[in-house]
Amino acid sequence: MPERAKSNPDDYIYDGFRPDTQDWQGREQELRQLKAWLADSAVQLVGIKAAGGFGKSALAKKVADQWGDEVADEVTEQAEGQAQEFERTLALTFSRAYPFSLWGRWLMAHFGQRVEDGVSDERLVGMAVAQLQQVRCLLILDNVETLLAADSRQWQDARYGEFWVGWLSTAGESVVLVTSREEPDVPNNLMRGCRWWPLEGLENEPGMALLRSLDVIGERQALREFVGLAAGHPLLLKLAAGWLRAEEPDDPDIKYLKNINGLNLFEFVGAHRGEPETSVGRILAATLARLPEQMAVLLPGLSVYRLPFSRAGAAAMGSDDVTVEALRKLVKRSLLQAKRQQVGDERIWLFEFQPLVQRYLQAQANGDAHQRAIAYYQSVKSPVLSATGDPEATIAYREIFHHYCELGEYAIALDFITTQTDEEDRYSSCDMVLQLSGYNAIRLAQYERLTQQWQPLNDEEKRLFSDALKAQGDVLQFLDRRDEAITNYDEALAIYRQVGDRLGEANTLKAQGDVLQFLDRRDEAIENYAQALAIYRQVGARLGEANTLQAQGDVLQFLDRRVEAITNYDEALAIYRQVGDRLGEANTLKAQGDVLQFLKRSSEAIENYDEALAIYRQVGDRLGEANTLQAQGLLQADAQQGVAYLQSAQTLYEQIGHLYSQGVNLFYLAQLYAQLQQRDAAIEAFQAAASLGKQIDFAPLVELAEQAIEEIQA
């Protein structure tokens, strides 16, 4: 099982912040004003607002790049002396409406803070706001309009609104720099901390300079006229320059735009003054018509890729003979952007679209492009996933899932991410690897896509849809959103019963029982388990039977019915060994050991722990290993030996990034240090436990640790 320390949502929030500033011209006034706002301690949010293609993202990047030594000379007199270096700059482009739970974890991960699965989105909002208060950070959020509802300025995910209000309601050293087509709604009383710049086109001189930097020549008056007709729209100017360079490579004079094969781009652009995006669309359409047929057909297909693509990715769209040189010609036309990236011992070119160009081309793409994207990712994905491998290997699998969903093939998409890639390893599906790696926010986004978009047409599709509902409920349970989980289980249960899926019914009853147990509704949990167990035995599902017996044992243990709990564990253990489920066997041995410890049968408990520990290490379950080491440490008669076990557990908890377990384990360590009369070590461990308790908002740990410190110091 991978270490959870690797767990963060970066690989789902694929695209970072990569605007092209290579041909930058002008914008001096904008840069001065934005820097002044960033330096003003009264400003917490700076926004750049404009339609697509005006260069919002490039301006934000230029501000960030120039911030530093130049600031003191350029800020306004009012802000003079307030400008300080930012400790760090974080930037993200919202190419898709990432759920807040993903974005919040992305933000915290970049501050070195792992967020436990059980942290609610409400709590995550507070953590994100608090983190920005503690560190002076420039946080750039690009394309924020993606997060807004299409017909309003309201947030699609209300948690972003809560973050927005939370941040603007506090005092902090950080500043959020936003680019967006629309201003999100902000309560009037919080507007004082916001500054928005409505970005317009380049003025004549910078616009002319941009054309010249793109190798366009010609009379000054003609250059000036074209910039005016294009309203200084940077993307429109780049597309026109790219067209001219392609059509007249030896003499790219602006005058030729008045007659390129009978087309007058001066009239073409001028007809849509005030609506540059319309001109962009018309130029793109005309450009495609002028491209070689191979490229004209290829471009819409390439636009369906969410990730930057290589020559091989381009070839997969049906043009096996496409070359890097041909793709770079599209870069010269401003249809693509390019960068070099090291892959192994080789540096390769990767290509991607400017967002406005990509949106236009995607409207021209068809289902065949998604099929070709699936075939490409099938060819490059790891044939077998392993729970002990790198979860980065699931990226190709998740891209395939995305393209199946784009085709409306939801049943195939679900099957693809949940099917074992190794028949001998039940933990080798894409979904299971993500689960064991702690990527539950990513799993939730995938299942939400299925349950929100899929309209099942027949009983078989309904059964599969209920599988998705049930799996989504499982993830919600992991994320401590248990009321929502129960709602999902209720919906899934109704469908399973409607279509007569007994195994699905049993699995859902069992999962519902797990939630009820966590909610301390143990009588209801036992009732659910009893119903599930009867069905598992009826249909012969041995693994389901074992899982339910183990769960019943856990409830019986909580109810102090420990002898009955051991009986359940014995039955579960026999089945796990019969079906070869090593992890189930280890979990049951560990649970049984806990009961034996309560019953003061310490030698038997230690024997169970030793067996469980060997299996956890064999299958690579680091968290199970750490939990067992902790249990062994607490059983040792010799406090020094106990310290050794707990220190080993602490090392694993830190590697995994499990903050709750780190805090509790430190508390136990501190108690042993105190028992050994190691006063300073005990106080240090109690302080560290209290600090972690505050970080995860677990008041009992904080109170007990601080009370213990007072007692030692007294």
Short mmCIF file of N, CA and C in Angstrom, two decimals, residues 282-342:
data_model
loop_
_atom_site.label_atom_id
_atom_site.label_comp_id
_atom_site.label_asym_id
_atom_site.label_seq_id
_atom_site.Cartn_x
_atom_site.Cartn_y
_atom_site.Cartn_z
N ARG A 282 -14.38 33.79 -36.05
CA ARG A 282 -14.39 33.83 -37.52
C ARG A 282 -12.99 33.61 -38.08
N ILE A 283 -11.98 34.19 -37.42
CA ILE A 283 -10.61 33.97 -37.90
C ILE A 283 -10.21 32.52 -37.73
N LEU A 284 -10.62 31.92 -36.62
CA LEU A 284 -10.30 30.50 -36.41
C LEU A 284 -10.96 29.65 -37.49
N ALA A 285 -12.21 29.96 -37.81
CA ALA A 285 -12.91 29.20 -38.84
C ALA A 285 -12.20 29.35 -40.18
N ALA A 286 -11.82 30.59 -40.51
CA ALA A 286 -11.13 30.83 -41.77
C ALA A 286 -9.74 30.18 -41.77
N THR A 287 -9.08 30.21 -40.60
CA THR A 287 -7.76 29.59 -40.50
C THR A 287 -7.84 28.10 -40.75
N LEU A 288 -8.83 27.45 -40.14
CA LEU A 288 -8.99 26.01 -40.35
C LEU A 288 -9.24 25.70 -41.82
N ALA A 289 -9.99 26.57 -42.47
CA ALA A 289 -10.29 26.35 -43.89
C ALA A 289 -9.04 26.47 -44.75
N ARG A 290 -8.04 27.25 -44.28
CA ARG A 290 -6.82 27.45 -45.05
C ARG A 290 -5.73 26.46 -44.70
N LEU A 291 -5.90 25.70 -43.63
CA LEU A 291 -4.87 24.73 -43.23
C LEU A 291 -4.88 23.52 -44.16
N PRO A 292 -3.74 22.81 -44.27
CA PRO A 292 -3.77 21.52 -44.95
C PRO A 292 -4.83 20.64 -44.31
N GLU A 293 -5.49 19.83 -45.10
CA GLU A 293 -6.62 19.04 -44.62
C GLU A 293 -6.27 18.23 -43.39
N GLN A 294 -5.05 17.67 -43.38
CA GLN A 294 -4.63 16.84 -42.25
C GLN A 294 -4.69 17.64 -40.94
N MET A 295 -4.17 18.89 -40.96
CA MET A 295 -4.14 19.72 -39.76
C MET A 295 -5.53 20.22 -39.40
N ALA A 296 -6.33 20.56 -40.40
CA ALA A 296 -7.68 21.07 -40.14
C ALA A 296 -8.54 20.03 -39.45
N VAL A 297 -8.35 18.77 -39.82
CA VAL A 297 -9.10 17.68 -39.20
C VAL A 297 -8.51 17.35 -37.83
N LEU A 298 -7.18 17.49 -37.73
CA LEU A 298 -6.50 17.10 -36.50
C LEU A 298 -6.81 18.01 -35.31
N LEU A 299 -6.84 19.33 -35.55
CA LEU A 299 -6.95 20.28 -34.45
C LEU A 299 -8.18 20.08 -33.56
N PRO A 300 -9.40 19.96 -34.12
CA PRO A 300 -10.55 19.73 -33.23
C PRO A 300 -10.40 18.45 -32.40
N GLY A 301 -9.80 17.42 -32.99
CA GLY A 301 -9.58 16.19 -32.22
C GLY A 301 -8.63 16.41 -31.07
N LEU A 302 -7.55 17.14 -31.31
CA LEU A 302 -6.57 17.40 -30.24
C LEU A 302 -7.18 18.20 -29.10
N SER A 303 -8.19 19.01 -29.40
CA SER A 303 -8.78 19.88 -28.38
C SER A 303 -9.48 19.10 -27.27
N VAL A 304 -9.76 17.81 -27.47
CA VAL A 304 -10.44 17.05 -26.42
C VAL A 304 -9.48 16.60 -25.33
N TYR A 305 -8.17 16.70 -25.58
CA TYR A 305 -7.21 16.33 -24.54
C TYR A 305 -7.27 17.35 -23.41
N ARG A 306 -7.36 16.86 -22.18
CA ARG A 306 -7.32 17.77 -21.03
C ARG A 306 -5.89 18.09 -20.63
N LEU A 307 -4.96 17.19 -20.92
CA LEU A 307 -3.57 17.35 -20.52
C LEU A 307 -2.73 17.80 -21.71
N PRO A 308 -1.58 18.44 -21.47
CA PRO A 308 -0.66 18.70 -22.58
C PRO A 308 -0.32 17.39 -23.29
N PHE A 309 -0.19 17.45 -24.61
CA PHE A 309 0.03 16.22 -25.38
C PHE A 309 1.34 16.30 -26.17
N SER A 310 1.89 15.14 -26.45
CA SER A 310 3.14 15.03 -27.20
C SER A 310 2.82 14.74 -28.67
N ARG A 311 3.87 14.58 -29.47
CA ARG A 311 3.67 14.20 -30.86
C ARG A 311 2.94 12.87 -30.94
N ALA A 312 3.28 11.95 -30.01
CA ALA A 312 2.60 10.65 -30.01
C ALA A 312 1.11 10.80 -29.74
N GLY A 313 0.76 11.70 -28.82
CA GLY A 313 -0.65 11.94 -28.55
C GLY A 313 -1.35 12.53 -29.76
N ALA A 314 -0.65 13.41 -30.49
CA ALA A 314 -1.23 13.98 -31.69
C ALA A 314 -1.41 12.90 -32.76
N ALA A 315 -0.42 12.03 -32.90
CA ALA A 315 -0.49 10.96 -33.90
C ALA A 315 -1.67 10.04 -33.63
N ALA A 316 -2.02 9.87 -32.34
CA ALA A 316 -3.13 8.98 -31.99
C ALA A 316 -4.47 9.50 -32.48
N MET A 317 -4.52 10.79 -32.84
CA MET A 317 -5.77 11.36 -33.35
C MET A 317 -5.97 11.06 -34.84
N GLY A 318 -5.16 10.15 -35.37
CA GLY A 318 -5.40 9.71 -36.74
C GLY A 318 -4.39 10.18 -37.75
N SER A 319 -3.37 10.92 -37.33
CA SER A 319 -2.35 11.40 -38.25
C SER A 319 -1.00 10.83 -37.83
N ASP A 320 -0.75 9.60 -38.20
CA ASP A 320 0.47 8.92 -37.77
C ASP A 320 1.73 9.63 -38.24
N ASP A 321 1.62 10.36 -39.36
CA ASP A 321 2.80 11.02 -39.91
C ASP A 321 2.96 12.46 -39.42
N VAL A 322 2.14 12.90 -38.45
CA VAL A 322 2.28 14.26 -37.95
C VAL A 322 3.64 14.39 -37.27
N THR A 323 4.29 15.53 -37.48
CA THR A 323 5.63 15.75 -36.95
C THR A 323 5.62 16.88 -35.93
N VAL A 324 6.68 16.94 -35.13
CA VAL A 324 6.84 18.04 -34.19
C VAL A 324 6.91 19.36 -34.96
N GLU A 325 7.57 19.33 -36.11
CA GLU A 325 7.69 20.55 -36.91
C GLU A 325 6.32 21.05 -37.35
N ALA A 326 5.43 20.12 -37.75
CA ALA A 326 4.08 20.52 -38.16
C ALA A 326 3.31 21.13 -36.99
N LEU A 327 3.48 20.55 -35.81
CA LEU A 327 2.80 21.09 -34.64
C LEU A 327 3.36 22.46 -34.26
N ARG A 328 4.65 22.63 -34.42
CA ARG A 328 5.26 23.93 -34.09
C ARG A 328 4.83 25.01 -35.08
N LYS A 329 4.48 24.60 -36.29
CA LYS A 329 3.92 25.57 -37.23
C LYS A 329 2.57 26.09 -36.73
N LEU A 330 1.83 25.21 -36.05
CA LEU A 330 0.56 25.64 -35.46
C LEU A 330 0.81 26.59 -34.29
N VAL A 331 1.94 26.41 -33.61
CA VAL A 331 2.33 27.36 -32.55
C VAL A 331 2.57 28.73 -33.17
N LYS A 332 3.25 28.76 -34.32
CA LYS A 332 3.52 30.04 -34.99
C LYS A 332 2.22 30.72 -35.42
N ARG A 333 1.20 29.94 -35.70
CA ARG A 333 -0.10 30.50 -36.04
C ARG A 333 -0.89 30.91 -34.79
N SER A 334 -0.29 30.73 -33.61
CA SER A 334 -0.94 31.03 -32.32
C SER A 334 -2.12 30.12 -32.05
N LEU A 335 -2.16 28.95 -32.71
CA LEU A 335 -3.22 27.98 -32.46
C LEU A 335 -2.86 27.05 -31.31
N LEU A 336 -1.57 26.86 -31.07
CA LEU A 336 -1.09 26.02 -29.98
C LEU A 336 -0.05 26.77 -29.18
N GLN A 337 0.20 26.30 -27.96
CA GLN A 337 1.33 26.74 -27.15
C GLN A 337 2.22 25.53 -26.93
N ALA A 338 3.52 25.76 -26.77
CA ALA A 338 4.46 24.64 -26.66
C ALA A 338 5.44 24.86 -25.51
N LYS A 339 5.93 23.76 -24.97
CA LYS A 339 6.97 23.81 -23.94
C LYS A 339 7.79 22.53 -24.05
N ARG A 340 9.01 22.57 -23.53
CA ARG A 340 9.86 21.39 -23.49
C ARG A 340 9.80 20.78 -22.10
N GLN A 341 9.82 19.45 -22.03
CA GLN A 341 9.77 18.76 -20.74
C GLN A 341 10.69 17.56 -20.77
N GLN A 342 11.39 17.36 -19.66
CA GLN A 342 12.29 16.22 -19.55
C GLN A 342 11.50 14.96 -19.23
#
